[in-house]
Short mmCIF file of C-alpha atoms and ligand atoms in Angstrom, two decimals:
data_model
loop_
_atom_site.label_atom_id
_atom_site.label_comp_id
_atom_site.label_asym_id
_atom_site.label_seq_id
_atom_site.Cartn_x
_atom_site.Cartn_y
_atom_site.Cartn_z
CA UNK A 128 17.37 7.77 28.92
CA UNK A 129 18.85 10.22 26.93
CA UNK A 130 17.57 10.72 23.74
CA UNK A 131 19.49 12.11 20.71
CA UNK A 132 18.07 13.54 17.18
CA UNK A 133 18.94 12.04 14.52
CA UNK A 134 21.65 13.32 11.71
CA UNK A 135 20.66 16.23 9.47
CA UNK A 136 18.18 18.34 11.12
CA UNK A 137 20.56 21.43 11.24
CA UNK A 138 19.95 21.32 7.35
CA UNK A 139 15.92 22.38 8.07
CA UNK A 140 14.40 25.55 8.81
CA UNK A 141 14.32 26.57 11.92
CA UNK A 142 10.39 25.65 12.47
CA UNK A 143 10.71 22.33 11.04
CA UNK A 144 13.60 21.36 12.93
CA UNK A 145 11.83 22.46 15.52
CA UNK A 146 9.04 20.49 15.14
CA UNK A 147 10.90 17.43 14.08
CA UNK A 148 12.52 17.57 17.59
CA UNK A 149 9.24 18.02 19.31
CA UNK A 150 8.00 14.92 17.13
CA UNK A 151 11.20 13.21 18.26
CA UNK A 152 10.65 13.33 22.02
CA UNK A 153 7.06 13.01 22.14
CA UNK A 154 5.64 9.97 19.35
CA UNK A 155 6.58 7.04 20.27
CA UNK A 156 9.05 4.61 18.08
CA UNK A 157 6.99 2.21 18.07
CA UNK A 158 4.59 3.65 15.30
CA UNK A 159 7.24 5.65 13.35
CA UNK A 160 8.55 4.59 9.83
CA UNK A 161 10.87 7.25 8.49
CA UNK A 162 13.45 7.74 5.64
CA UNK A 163 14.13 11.70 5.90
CA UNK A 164 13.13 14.61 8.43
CA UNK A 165 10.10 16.09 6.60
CA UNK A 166 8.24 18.02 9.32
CA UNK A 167 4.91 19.33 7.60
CA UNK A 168 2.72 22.78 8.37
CA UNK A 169 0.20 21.35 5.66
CA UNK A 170 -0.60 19.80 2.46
CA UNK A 171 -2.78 20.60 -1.02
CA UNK A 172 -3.20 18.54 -4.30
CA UNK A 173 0.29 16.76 -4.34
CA UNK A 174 2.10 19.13 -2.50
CA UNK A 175 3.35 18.66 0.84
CA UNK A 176 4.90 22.18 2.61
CA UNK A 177 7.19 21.91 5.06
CA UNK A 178 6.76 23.56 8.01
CA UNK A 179 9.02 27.15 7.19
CA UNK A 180 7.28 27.01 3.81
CA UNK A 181 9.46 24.54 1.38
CA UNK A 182 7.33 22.83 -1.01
CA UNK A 183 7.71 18.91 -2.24
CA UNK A 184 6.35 17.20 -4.72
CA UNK A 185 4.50 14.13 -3.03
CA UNK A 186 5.47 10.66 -4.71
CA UNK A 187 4.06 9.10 -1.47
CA UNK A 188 0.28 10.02 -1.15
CA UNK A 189 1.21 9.02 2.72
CA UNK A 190 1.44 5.45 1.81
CA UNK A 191 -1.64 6.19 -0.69
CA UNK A 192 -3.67 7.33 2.25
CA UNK A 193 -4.27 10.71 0.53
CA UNK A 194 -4.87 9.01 -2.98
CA UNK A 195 -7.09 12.35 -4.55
CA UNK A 196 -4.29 14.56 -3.35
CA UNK A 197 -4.34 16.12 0.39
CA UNK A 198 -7.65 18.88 0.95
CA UNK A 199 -9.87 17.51 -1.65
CA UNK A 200 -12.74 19.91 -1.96
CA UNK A 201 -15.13 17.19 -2.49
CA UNK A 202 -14.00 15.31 0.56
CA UNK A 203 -14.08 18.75 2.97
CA UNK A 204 -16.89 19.76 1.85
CA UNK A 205 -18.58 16.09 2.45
CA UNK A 206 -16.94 16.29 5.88
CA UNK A 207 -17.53 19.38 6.95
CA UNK A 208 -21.37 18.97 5.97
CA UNK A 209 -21.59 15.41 7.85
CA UNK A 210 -19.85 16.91 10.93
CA UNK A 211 -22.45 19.65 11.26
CA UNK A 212 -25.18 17.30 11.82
CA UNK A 213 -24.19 13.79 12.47
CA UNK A 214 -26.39 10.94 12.70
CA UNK A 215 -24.88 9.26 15.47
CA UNK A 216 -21.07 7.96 16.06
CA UNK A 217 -21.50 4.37 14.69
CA UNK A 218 -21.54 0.88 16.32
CA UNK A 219 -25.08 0.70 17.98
CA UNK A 220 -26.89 3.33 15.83
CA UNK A 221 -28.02 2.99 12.45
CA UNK A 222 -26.89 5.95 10.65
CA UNK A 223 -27.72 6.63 6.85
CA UNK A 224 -24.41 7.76 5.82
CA UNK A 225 -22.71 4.36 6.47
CA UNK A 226 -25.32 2.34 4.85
CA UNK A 227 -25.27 4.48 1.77
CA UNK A 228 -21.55 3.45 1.49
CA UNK A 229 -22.17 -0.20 1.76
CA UNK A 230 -24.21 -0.15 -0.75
CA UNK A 231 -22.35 1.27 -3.30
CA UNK A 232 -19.52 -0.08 -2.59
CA UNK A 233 -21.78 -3.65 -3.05
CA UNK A 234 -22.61 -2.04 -6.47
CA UNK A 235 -18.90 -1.24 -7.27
CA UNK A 236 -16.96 -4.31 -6.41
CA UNK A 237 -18.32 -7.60 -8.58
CA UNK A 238 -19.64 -10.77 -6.62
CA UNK A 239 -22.91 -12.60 -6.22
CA UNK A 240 -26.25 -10.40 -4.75
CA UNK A 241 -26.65 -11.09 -1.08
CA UNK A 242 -22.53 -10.17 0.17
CA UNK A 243 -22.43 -7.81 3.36
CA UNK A 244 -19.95 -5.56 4.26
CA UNK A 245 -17.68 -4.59 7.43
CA UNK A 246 -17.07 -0.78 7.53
CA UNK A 247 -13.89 -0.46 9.86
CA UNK A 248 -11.02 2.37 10.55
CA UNK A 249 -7.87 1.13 8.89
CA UNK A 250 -6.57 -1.06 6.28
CA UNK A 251 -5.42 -3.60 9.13
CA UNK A 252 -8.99 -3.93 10.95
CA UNK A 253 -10.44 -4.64 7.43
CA UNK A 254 -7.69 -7.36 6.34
CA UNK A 255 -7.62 -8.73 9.72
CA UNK A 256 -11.99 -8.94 10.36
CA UNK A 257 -11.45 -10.73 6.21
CA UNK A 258 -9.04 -13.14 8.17
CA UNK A 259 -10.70 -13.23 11.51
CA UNK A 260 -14.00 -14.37 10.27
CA UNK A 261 -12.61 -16.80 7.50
CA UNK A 262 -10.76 -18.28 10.66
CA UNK A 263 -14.34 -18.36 12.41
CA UNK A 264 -15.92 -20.32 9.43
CA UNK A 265 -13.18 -22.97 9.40
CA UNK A 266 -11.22 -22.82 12.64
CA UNK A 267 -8.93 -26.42 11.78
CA UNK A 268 -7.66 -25.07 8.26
CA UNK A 269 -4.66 -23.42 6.87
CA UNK A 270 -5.06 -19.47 5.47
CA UNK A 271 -1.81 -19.15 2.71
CA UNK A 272 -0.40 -15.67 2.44
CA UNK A 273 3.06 -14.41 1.01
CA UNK A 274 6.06 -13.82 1.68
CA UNK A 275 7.29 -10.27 2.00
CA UNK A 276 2.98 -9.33 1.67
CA UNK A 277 1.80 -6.26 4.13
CA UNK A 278 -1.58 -6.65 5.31
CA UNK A 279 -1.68 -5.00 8.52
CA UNK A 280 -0.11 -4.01 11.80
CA UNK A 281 -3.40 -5.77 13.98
CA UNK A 282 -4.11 -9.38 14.97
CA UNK A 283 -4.10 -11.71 12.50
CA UNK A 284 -3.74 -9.32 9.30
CA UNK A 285 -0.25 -8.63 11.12
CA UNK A 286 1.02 -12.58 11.58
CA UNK A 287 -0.13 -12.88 7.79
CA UNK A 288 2.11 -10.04 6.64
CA UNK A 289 5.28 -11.51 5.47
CA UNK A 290 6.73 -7.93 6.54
CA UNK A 291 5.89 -8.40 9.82
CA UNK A 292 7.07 -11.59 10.89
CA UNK A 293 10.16 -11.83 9.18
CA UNK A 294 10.60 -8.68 11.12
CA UNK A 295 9.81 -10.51 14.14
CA UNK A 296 7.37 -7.82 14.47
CA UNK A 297 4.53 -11.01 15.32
CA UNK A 298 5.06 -14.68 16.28
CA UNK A 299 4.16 -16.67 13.12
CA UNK A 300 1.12 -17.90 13.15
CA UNK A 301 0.87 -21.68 13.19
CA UNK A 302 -2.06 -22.04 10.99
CA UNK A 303 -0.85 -19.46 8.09
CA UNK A 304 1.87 -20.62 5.42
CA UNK A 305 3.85 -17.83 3.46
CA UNK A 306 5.09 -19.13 0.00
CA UNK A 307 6.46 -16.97 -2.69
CA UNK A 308 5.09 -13.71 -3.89
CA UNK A 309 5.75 -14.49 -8.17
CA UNK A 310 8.39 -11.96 -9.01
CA UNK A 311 9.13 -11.83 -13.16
CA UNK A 312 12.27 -9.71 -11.93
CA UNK A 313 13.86 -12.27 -10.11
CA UNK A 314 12.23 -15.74 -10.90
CA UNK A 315 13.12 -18.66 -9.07
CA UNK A 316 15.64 -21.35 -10.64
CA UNK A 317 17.47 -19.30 -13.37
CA UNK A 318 14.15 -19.18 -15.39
CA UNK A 319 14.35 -16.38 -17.41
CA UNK A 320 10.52 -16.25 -17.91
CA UNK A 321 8.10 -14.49 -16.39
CA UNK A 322 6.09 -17.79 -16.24
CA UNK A 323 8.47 -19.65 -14.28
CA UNK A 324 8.24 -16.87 -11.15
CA UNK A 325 4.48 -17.83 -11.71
CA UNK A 326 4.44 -21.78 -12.17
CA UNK A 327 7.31 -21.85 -9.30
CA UNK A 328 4.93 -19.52 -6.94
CA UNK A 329 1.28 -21.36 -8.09
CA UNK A 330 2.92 -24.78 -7.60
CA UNK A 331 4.26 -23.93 -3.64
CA UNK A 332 0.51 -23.18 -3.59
CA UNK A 333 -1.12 -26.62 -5.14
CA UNK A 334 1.30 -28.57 -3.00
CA UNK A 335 -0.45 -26.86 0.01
CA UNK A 336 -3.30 -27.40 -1.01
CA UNK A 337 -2.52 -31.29 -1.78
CA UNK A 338 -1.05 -31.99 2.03
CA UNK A 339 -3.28 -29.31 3.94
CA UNK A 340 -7.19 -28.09 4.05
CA UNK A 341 -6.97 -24.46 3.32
CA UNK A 342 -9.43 -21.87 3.94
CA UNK A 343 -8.35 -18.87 2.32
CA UNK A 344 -5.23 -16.98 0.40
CA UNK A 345 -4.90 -13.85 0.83
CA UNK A 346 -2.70 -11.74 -1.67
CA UNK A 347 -2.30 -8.13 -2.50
CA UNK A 348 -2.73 -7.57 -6.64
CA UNK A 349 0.58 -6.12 -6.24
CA UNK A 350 2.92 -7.12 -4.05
CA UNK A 351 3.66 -3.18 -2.55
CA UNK A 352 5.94 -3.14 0.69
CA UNK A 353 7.28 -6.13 -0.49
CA UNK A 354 8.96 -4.59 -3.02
CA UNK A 355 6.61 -3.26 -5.20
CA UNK A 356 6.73 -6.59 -7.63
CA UNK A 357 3.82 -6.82 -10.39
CA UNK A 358 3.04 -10.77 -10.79
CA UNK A 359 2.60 -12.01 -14.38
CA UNK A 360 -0.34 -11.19 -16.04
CA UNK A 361 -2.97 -14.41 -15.27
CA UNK A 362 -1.36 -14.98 -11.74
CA UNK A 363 -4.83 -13.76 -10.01
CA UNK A 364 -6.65 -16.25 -12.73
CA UNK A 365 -4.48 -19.36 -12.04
CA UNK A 366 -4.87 -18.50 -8.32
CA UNK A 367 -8.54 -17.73 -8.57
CA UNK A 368 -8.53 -21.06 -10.09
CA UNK A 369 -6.67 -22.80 -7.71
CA UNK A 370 -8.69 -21.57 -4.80
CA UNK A 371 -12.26 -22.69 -6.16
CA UNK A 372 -11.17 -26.06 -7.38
CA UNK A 373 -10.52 -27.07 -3.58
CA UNK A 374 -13.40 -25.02 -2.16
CA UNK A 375 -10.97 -22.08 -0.69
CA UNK A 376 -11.53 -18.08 -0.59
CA UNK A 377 -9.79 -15.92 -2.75
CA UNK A 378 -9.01 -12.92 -0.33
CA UNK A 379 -8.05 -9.80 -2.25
CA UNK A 380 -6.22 -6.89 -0.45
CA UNK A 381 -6.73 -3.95 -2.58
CA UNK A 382 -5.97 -1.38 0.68
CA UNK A 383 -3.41 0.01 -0.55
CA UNK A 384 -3.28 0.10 -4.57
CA UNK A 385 -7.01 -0.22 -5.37
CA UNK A 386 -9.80 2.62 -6.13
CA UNK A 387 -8.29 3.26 -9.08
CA UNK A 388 -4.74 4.02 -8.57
CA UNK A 389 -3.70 1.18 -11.16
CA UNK A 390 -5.54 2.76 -13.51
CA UNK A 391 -8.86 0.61 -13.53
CA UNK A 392 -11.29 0.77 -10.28
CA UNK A 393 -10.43 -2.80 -8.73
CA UNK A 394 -6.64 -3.77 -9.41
CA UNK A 395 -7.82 -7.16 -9.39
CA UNK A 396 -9.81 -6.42 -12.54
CA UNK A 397 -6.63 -6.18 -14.42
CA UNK A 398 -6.44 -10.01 -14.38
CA UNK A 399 -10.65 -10.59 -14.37
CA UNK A 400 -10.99 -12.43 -11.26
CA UNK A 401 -14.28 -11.61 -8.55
CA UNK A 402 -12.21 -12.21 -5.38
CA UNK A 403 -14.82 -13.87 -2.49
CA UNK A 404 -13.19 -11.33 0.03
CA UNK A 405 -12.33 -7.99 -0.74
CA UNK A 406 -10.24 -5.36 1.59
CA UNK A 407 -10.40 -1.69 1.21
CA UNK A 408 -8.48 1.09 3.48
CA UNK A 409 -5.80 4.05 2.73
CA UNK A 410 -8.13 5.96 -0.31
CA UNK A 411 -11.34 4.98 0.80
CA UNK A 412 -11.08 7.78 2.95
CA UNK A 413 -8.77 10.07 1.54
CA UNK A 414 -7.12 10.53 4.84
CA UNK A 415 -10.02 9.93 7.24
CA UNK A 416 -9.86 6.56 8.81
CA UNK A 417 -12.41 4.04 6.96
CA UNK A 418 -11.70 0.57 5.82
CA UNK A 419 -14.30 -1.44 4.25
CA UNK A 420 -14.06 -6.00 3.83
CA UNK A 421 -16.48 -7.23 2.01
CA UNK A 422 -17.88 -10.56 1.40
CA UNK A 423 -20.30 -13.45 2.06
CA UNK A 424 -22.97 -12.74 5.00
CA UNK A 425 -21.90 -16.90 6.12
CA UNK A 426 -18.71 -15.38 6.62
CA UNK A 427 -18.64 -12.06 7.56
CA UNK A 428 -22.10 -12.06 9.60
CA UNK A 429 -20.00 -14.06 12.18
CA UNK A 430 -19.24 -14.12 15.56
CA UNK A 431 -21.90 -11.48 15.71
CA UNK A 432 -20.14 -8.90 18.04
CA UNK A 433 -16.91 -9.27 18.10
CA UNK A 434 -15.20 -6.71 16.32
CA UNK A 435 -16.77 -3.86 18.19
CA UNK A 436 -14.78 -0.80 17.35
CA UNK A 437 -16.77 2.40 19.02
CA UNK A 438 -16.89 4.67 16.29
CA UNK A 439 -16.39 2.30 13.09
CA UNK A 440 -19.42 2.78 10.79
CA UNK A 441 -19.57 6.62 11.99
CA UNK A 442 -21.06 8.89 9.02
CA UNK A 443 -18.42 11.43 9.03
CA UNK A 444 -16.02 9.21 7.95
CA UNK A 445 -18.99 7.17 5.68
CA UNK A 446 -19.45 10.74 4.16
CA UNK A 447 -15.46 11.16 3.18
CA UNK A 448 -15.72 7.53 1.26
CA UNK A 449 -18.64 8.17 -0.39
CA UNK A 450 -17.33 11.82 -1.88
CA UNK A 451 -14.16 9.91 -2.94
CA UNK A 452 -16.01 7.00 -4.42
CA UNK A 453 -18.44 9.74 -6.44
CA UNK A 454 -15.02 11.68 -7.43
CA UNK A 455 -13.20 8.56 -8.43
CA UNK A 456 -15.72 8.22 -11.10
CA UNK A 457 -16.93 11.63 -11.70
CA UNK A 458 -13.38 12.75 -12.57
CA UNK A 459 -12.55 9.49 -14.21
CA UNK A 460 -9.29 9.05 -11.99
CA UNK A 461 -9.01 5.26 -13.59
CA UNK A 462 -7.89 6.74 -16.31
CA UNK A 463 -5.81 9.66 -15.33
CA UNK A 464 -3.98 7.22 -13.10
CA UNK A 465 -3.32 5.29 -15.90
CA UNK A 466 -2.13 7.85 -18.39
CA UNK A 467 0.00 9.59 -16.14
CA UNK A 468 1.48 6.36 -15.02
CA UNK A 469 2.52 6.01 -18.82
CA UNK A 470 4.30 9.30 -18.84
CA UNK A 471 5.84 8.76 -15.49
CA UNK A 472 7.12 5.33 -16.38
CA UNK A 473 8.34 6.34 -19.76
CA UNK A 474 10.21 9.25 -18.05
CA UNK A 475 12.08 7.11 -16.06
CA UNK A 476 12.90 4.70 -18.11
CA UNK A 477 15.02 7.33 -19.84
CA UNK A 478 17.42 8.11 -17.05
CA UNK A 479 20.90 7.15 -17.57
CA UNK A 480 21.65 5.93 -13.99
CA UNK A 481 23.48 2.85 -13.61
CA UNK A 482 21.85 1.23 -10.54
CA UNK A 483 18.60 1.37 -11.73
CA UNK A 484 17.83 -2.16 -12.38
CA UNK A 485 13.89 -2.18 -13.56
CA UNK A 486 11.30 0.48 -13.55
CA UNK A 487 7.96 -1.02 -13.18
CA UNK A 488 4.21 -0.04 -12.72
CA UNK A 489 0.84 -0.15 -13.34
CA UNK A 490 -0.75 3.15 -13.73
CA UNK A 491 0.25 5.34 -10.28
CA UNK A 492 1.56 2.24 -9.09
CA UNK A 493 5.78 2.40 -9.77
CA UNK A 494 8.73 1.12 -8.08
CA UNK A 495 12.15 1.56 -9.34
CA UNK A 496 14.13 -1.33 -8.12
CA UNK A 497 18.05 -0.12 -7.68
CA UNK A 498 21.00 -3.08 -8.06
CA UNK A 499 24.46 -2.75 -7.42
CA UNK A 500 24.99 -4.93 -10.74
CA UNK A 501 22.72 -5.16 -13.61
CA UNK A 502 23.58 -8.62 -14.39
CA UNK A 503 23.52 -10.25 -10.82
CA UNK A 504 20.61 -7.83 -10.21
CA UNK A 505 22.05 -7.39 -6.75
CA UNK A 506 20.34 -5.44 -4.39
CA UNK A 507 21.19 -2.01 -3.38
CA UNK A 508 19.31 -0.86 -0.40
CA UNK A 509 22.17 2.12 0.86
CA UNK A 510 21.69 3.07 -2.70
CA UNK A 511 17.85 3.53 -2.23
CA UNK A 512 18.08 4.70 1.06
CA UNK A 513 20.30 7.52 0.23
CA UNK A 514 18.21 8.49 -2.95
CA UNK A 515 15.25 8.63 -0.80
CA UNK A 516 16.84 11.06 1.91
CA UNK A 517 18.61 12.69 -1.26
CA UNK A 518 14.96 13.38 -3.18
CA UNK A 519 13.55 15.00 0.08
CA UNK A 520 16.62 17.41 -0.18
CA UNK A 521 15.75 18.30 -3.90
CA UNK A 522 12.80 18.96 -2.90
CA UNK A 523 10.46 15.25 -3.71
CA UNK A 524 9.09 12.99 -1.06
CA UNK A 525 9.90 9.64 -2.10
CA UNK A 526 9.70 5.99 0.46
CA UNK A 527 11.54 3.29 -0.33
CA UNK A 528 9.76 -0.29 0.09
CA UNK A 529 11.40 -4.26 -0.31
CA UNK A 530 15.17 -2.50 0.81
CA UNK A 531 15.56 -1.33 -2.78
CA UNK A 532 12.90 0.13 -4.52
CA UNK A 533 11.90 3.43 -4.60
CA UNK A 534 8.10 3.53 -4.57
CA UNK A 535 6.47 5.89 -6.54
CA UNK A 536 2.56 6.24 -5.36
CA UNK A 537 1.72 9.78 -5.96
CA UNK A 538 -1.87 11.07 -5.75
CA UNK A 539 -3.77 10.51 -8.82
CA UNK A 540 -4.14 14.21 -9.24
CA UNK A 541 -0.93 14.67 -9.91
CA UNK A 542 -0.03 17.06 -12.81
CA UNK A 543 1.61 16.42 -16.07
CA UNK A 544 4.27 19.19 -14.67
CA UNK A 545 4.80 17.45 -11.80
CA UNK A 546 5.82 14.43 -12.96
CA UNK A 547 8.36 15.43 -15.07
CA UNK A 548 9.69 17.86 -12.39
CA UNK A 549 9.57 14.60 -10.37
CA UNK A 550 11.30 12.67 -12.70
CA UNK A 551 14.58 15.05 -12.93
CA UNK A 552 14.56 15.43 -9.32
CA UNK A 553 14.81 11.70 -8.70
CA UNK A 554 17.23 11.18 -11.55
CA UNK A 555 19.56 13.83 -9.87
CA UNK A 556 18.92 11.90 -6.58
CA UNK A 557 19.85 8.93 -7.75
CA UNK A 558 23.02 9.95 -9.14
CA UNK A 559 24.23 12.05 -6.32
CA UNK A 560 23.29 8.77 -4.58
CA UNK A 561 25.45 6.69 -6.96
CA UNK A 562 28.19 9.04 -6.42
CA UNK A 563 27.88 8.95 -2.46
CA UNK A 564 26.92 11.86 -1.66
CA UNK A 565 25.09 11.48 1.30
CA UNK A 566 27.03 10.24 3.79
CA UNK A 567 25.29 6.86 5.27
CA UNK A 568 25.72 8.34 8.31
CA UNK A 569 23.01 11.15 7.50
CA UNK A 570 20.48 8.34 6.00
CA UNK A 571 20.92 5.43 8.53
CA UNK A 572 19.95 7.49 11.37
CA UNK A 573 16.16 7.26 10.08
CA UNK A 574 15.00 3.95 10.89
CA UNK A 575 13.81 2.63 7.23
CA UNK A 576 12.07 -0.96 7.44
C1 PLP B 225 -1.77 -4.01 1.13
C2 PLP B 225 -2.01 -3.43 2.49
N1 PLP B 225 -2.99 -3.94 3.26
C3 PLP B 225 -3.28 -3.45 4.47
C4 PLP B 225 -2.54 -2.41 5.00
C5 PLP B 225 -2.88 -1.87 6.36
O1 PLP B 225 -3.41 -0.60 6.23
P1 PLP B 225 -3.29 0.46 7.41
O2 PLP B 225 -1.83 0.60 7.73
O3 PLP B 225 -3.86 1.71 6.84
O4 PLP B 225 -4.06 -0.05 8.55
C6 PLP B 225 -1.50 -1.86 4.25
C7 PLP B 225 -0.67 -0.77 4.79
O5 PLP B 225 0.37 -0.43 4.29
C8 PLP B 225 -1.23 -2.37 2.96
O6 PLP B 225 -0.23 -1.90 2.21
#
């Protein structure tokens, strides 16, 4: 079959069109997500440089992969001393860097003494070993999960992402049922309150729980991918609630905005709730494949065996977690995240663009949701989709996540400077979007969602 680029890449420098093409014929579709042609040579702090030398500021931290910003001395220098000397390659040998990690992160994440934890590759193994096991446990019950929720592109983390299967990306799962994520921007029946997106989402939940036994509900503190839509304040309580008054798990899916990025350690702290399950990924590692689930030994100590990934638990990538989990709090990122979150968010609250319908966050964690009409709140997904592919021509990397909402997830070391170079940028991108010009035919050639 003949293969042809996509639209635009005569606009690059000659070595990253290059590469882009090379990219283009050799990775496979199947694991490619893309809104513009950024071809990289490398990466520092929040900078990405394209390959010819053009320099971006990052609003992306790779899907919060590279949460302290890409080359973080601490995390080389961790790495680069593990891989000198490693204790073994994980699975069958006992190494000390690994254990070291489980224990702190036991210290770090509340819950009772006693709780083991799964050290894994990728946000997906961890959320899908959290499901796998609870599925173990109690193999006749229900699991609830969300709609539009991301949890994974494995197994049974992928046929409880919303994303996924109304994709069609993964049959749906008999046993899991997706109600709604709450959503104070758009709640359900006209109620103009951000309780009612709450109540209407909590009491989908109790009627589940009055016709079905349910074993778990898994939920991300904020709902990212899907849009990235903040619940009411209390909806992790209420839920937390829920869940223990009919003997369920509370499964908490901090892989992608957790370790600090909402400005305290645990997003889930926000609302004060000690989820039974808890899913790390993305950060942990800083870019070096580790996940982490953690939770009861009667859960997660079972079937012994059976998740037997060969290098999982191997101390080079132990070492990278632990140097991010000692910088996390020796450079008090918590905080950072959530002061520079309050300048970012106040910045863009102050552009006069007419499709920008909410700007919303907590700490490093932002989307701007773009609407055709204020009023109607309408979606605009060409609109976001042609800001996104307009920013990476002015020079900031920005995704776009739930159609029409620019996702802002930079690394937490972002400077003051960069922000608000950030936040002209995408106000110029979003009116040159407004104003059409980049033609859809440039944008729709990169795949999107
Ligand atoms: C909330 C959440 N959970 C799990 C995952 C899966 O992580 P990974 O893609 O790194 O395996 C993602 C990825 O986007 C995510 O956003």
């Amino acid at each position: 079959m003949i293969s042809t680029f996509p639209e635009g890449l005569e606009q690059l420098s000659p070595e990253a069109s290059s590469l882009y093409k090379r990219d283009h014929l050799a990775i496979a579709g199947i694991e490619k997500l893309r809104f513009f042609p950024l071809a990289l040579e490398s990466a520092r702090g929040s900078t990405l440089v394209e390959a010819g030398g053009r320099e971006l500021i990052d609003l992306t931290s790779t899907w919060t992969a590279a949460g302290l910003g890409y080359g973080h001395p601490k995390v080389t220098e961790a790495v680069t001393k593990a891989l000198q000397s490693p204790a073994g390659m994980g699975l069958s040998l006992v190494n000390p860097e690994v254990v070291a990690l489980a224990e702190e992160l036991l210290e770090i994440v509340p819950g009772p003494v006693g709780r083991k934890v799964y050290i894994g590759h990728s946000g997906s193994d961890a959320c899908d070993v959290a499901l796998r096991a609870v599925r173990f446990a109690f193999p006749e019950k229900h699991m609830i999960a969300f709609r539009h929720s991301y949890h994974g592109g494995l197994g049974l983390a992928l046929g409880a992402s919303g994303v996924h299967v109304e994709a069609g990306n993964s049959s749906p799962d008999p046993k899991v049922i997706f109600v709604d994520f709450p959503n104070p921007y758009r709640p359900k029946d006209h109620d103009p309150s951000a309780l009612g997106s709450m109540e209407h989402s909590l009491s989908q939940i109790r009627l589940e729980f009055e016709t079905k036994q349910i074993s778990c509900v898994i939920v991300e503190p904020i709902l990212d991918d899907g849009g990235l839509v903040i619940p009411p304040s209390g909806f992790l309580k209420e839920l937390e609630a829920v869940c223990h008054k009919n003997g369920a798990l509370l499964v908490c899916d901090e892989v992608k905005v957790g370790l600090g990025r909402t400005g305290l350690l645990h997003a889930f702290q926000h609302d004060g709730v000690t989820p039974d399950i808890t899913c790390f990924g993305k950060s942990l590692g800083n870019g070096i494949p580790i996940s982490a689930t953690i939770g009861p030994p009667e859960i997660l100590d079972h079937p012994t065996a059976a998740t037997l990934l060969t290098t999982a638990g191997n101390p080079i990538s132990a070492s990278a977690a632990r140097a991010v989990l000692k910088t996390i709090k020796d450079e008090e990122l918590p905080a950072r995240a959530d002061e520079a979150g309050k300048r970012f968010i106040a910045g863009l609250k102050q552009l006069s663009c007419n499709t920008v319908g909410e700007v919303r966050g907590k700490g490093l964690a932002i989307g701007v949701e773009l609407v055709s009409d204020r009023y109607d709140k309408t979606p605009a997904p060409a609109v976001a989709a042609a800001t996104s592919y307009r920013a990476f021509q002015l020079g900031v990397a920005v995704f776009c996540v739930g159609s029409n909402v620019l996702e802002i997830t930079p690394p937490l070391v972002i400077t003051d400077a960069e922000i608000d170079r950030a936040i002209d940028i995408l106000g110029q991108a979003i009116s040159d979007a407004e104003h059409g010009l980049v033609p859809p035919e440039i944008f729709q050639s990169y795949t999107g969602w």
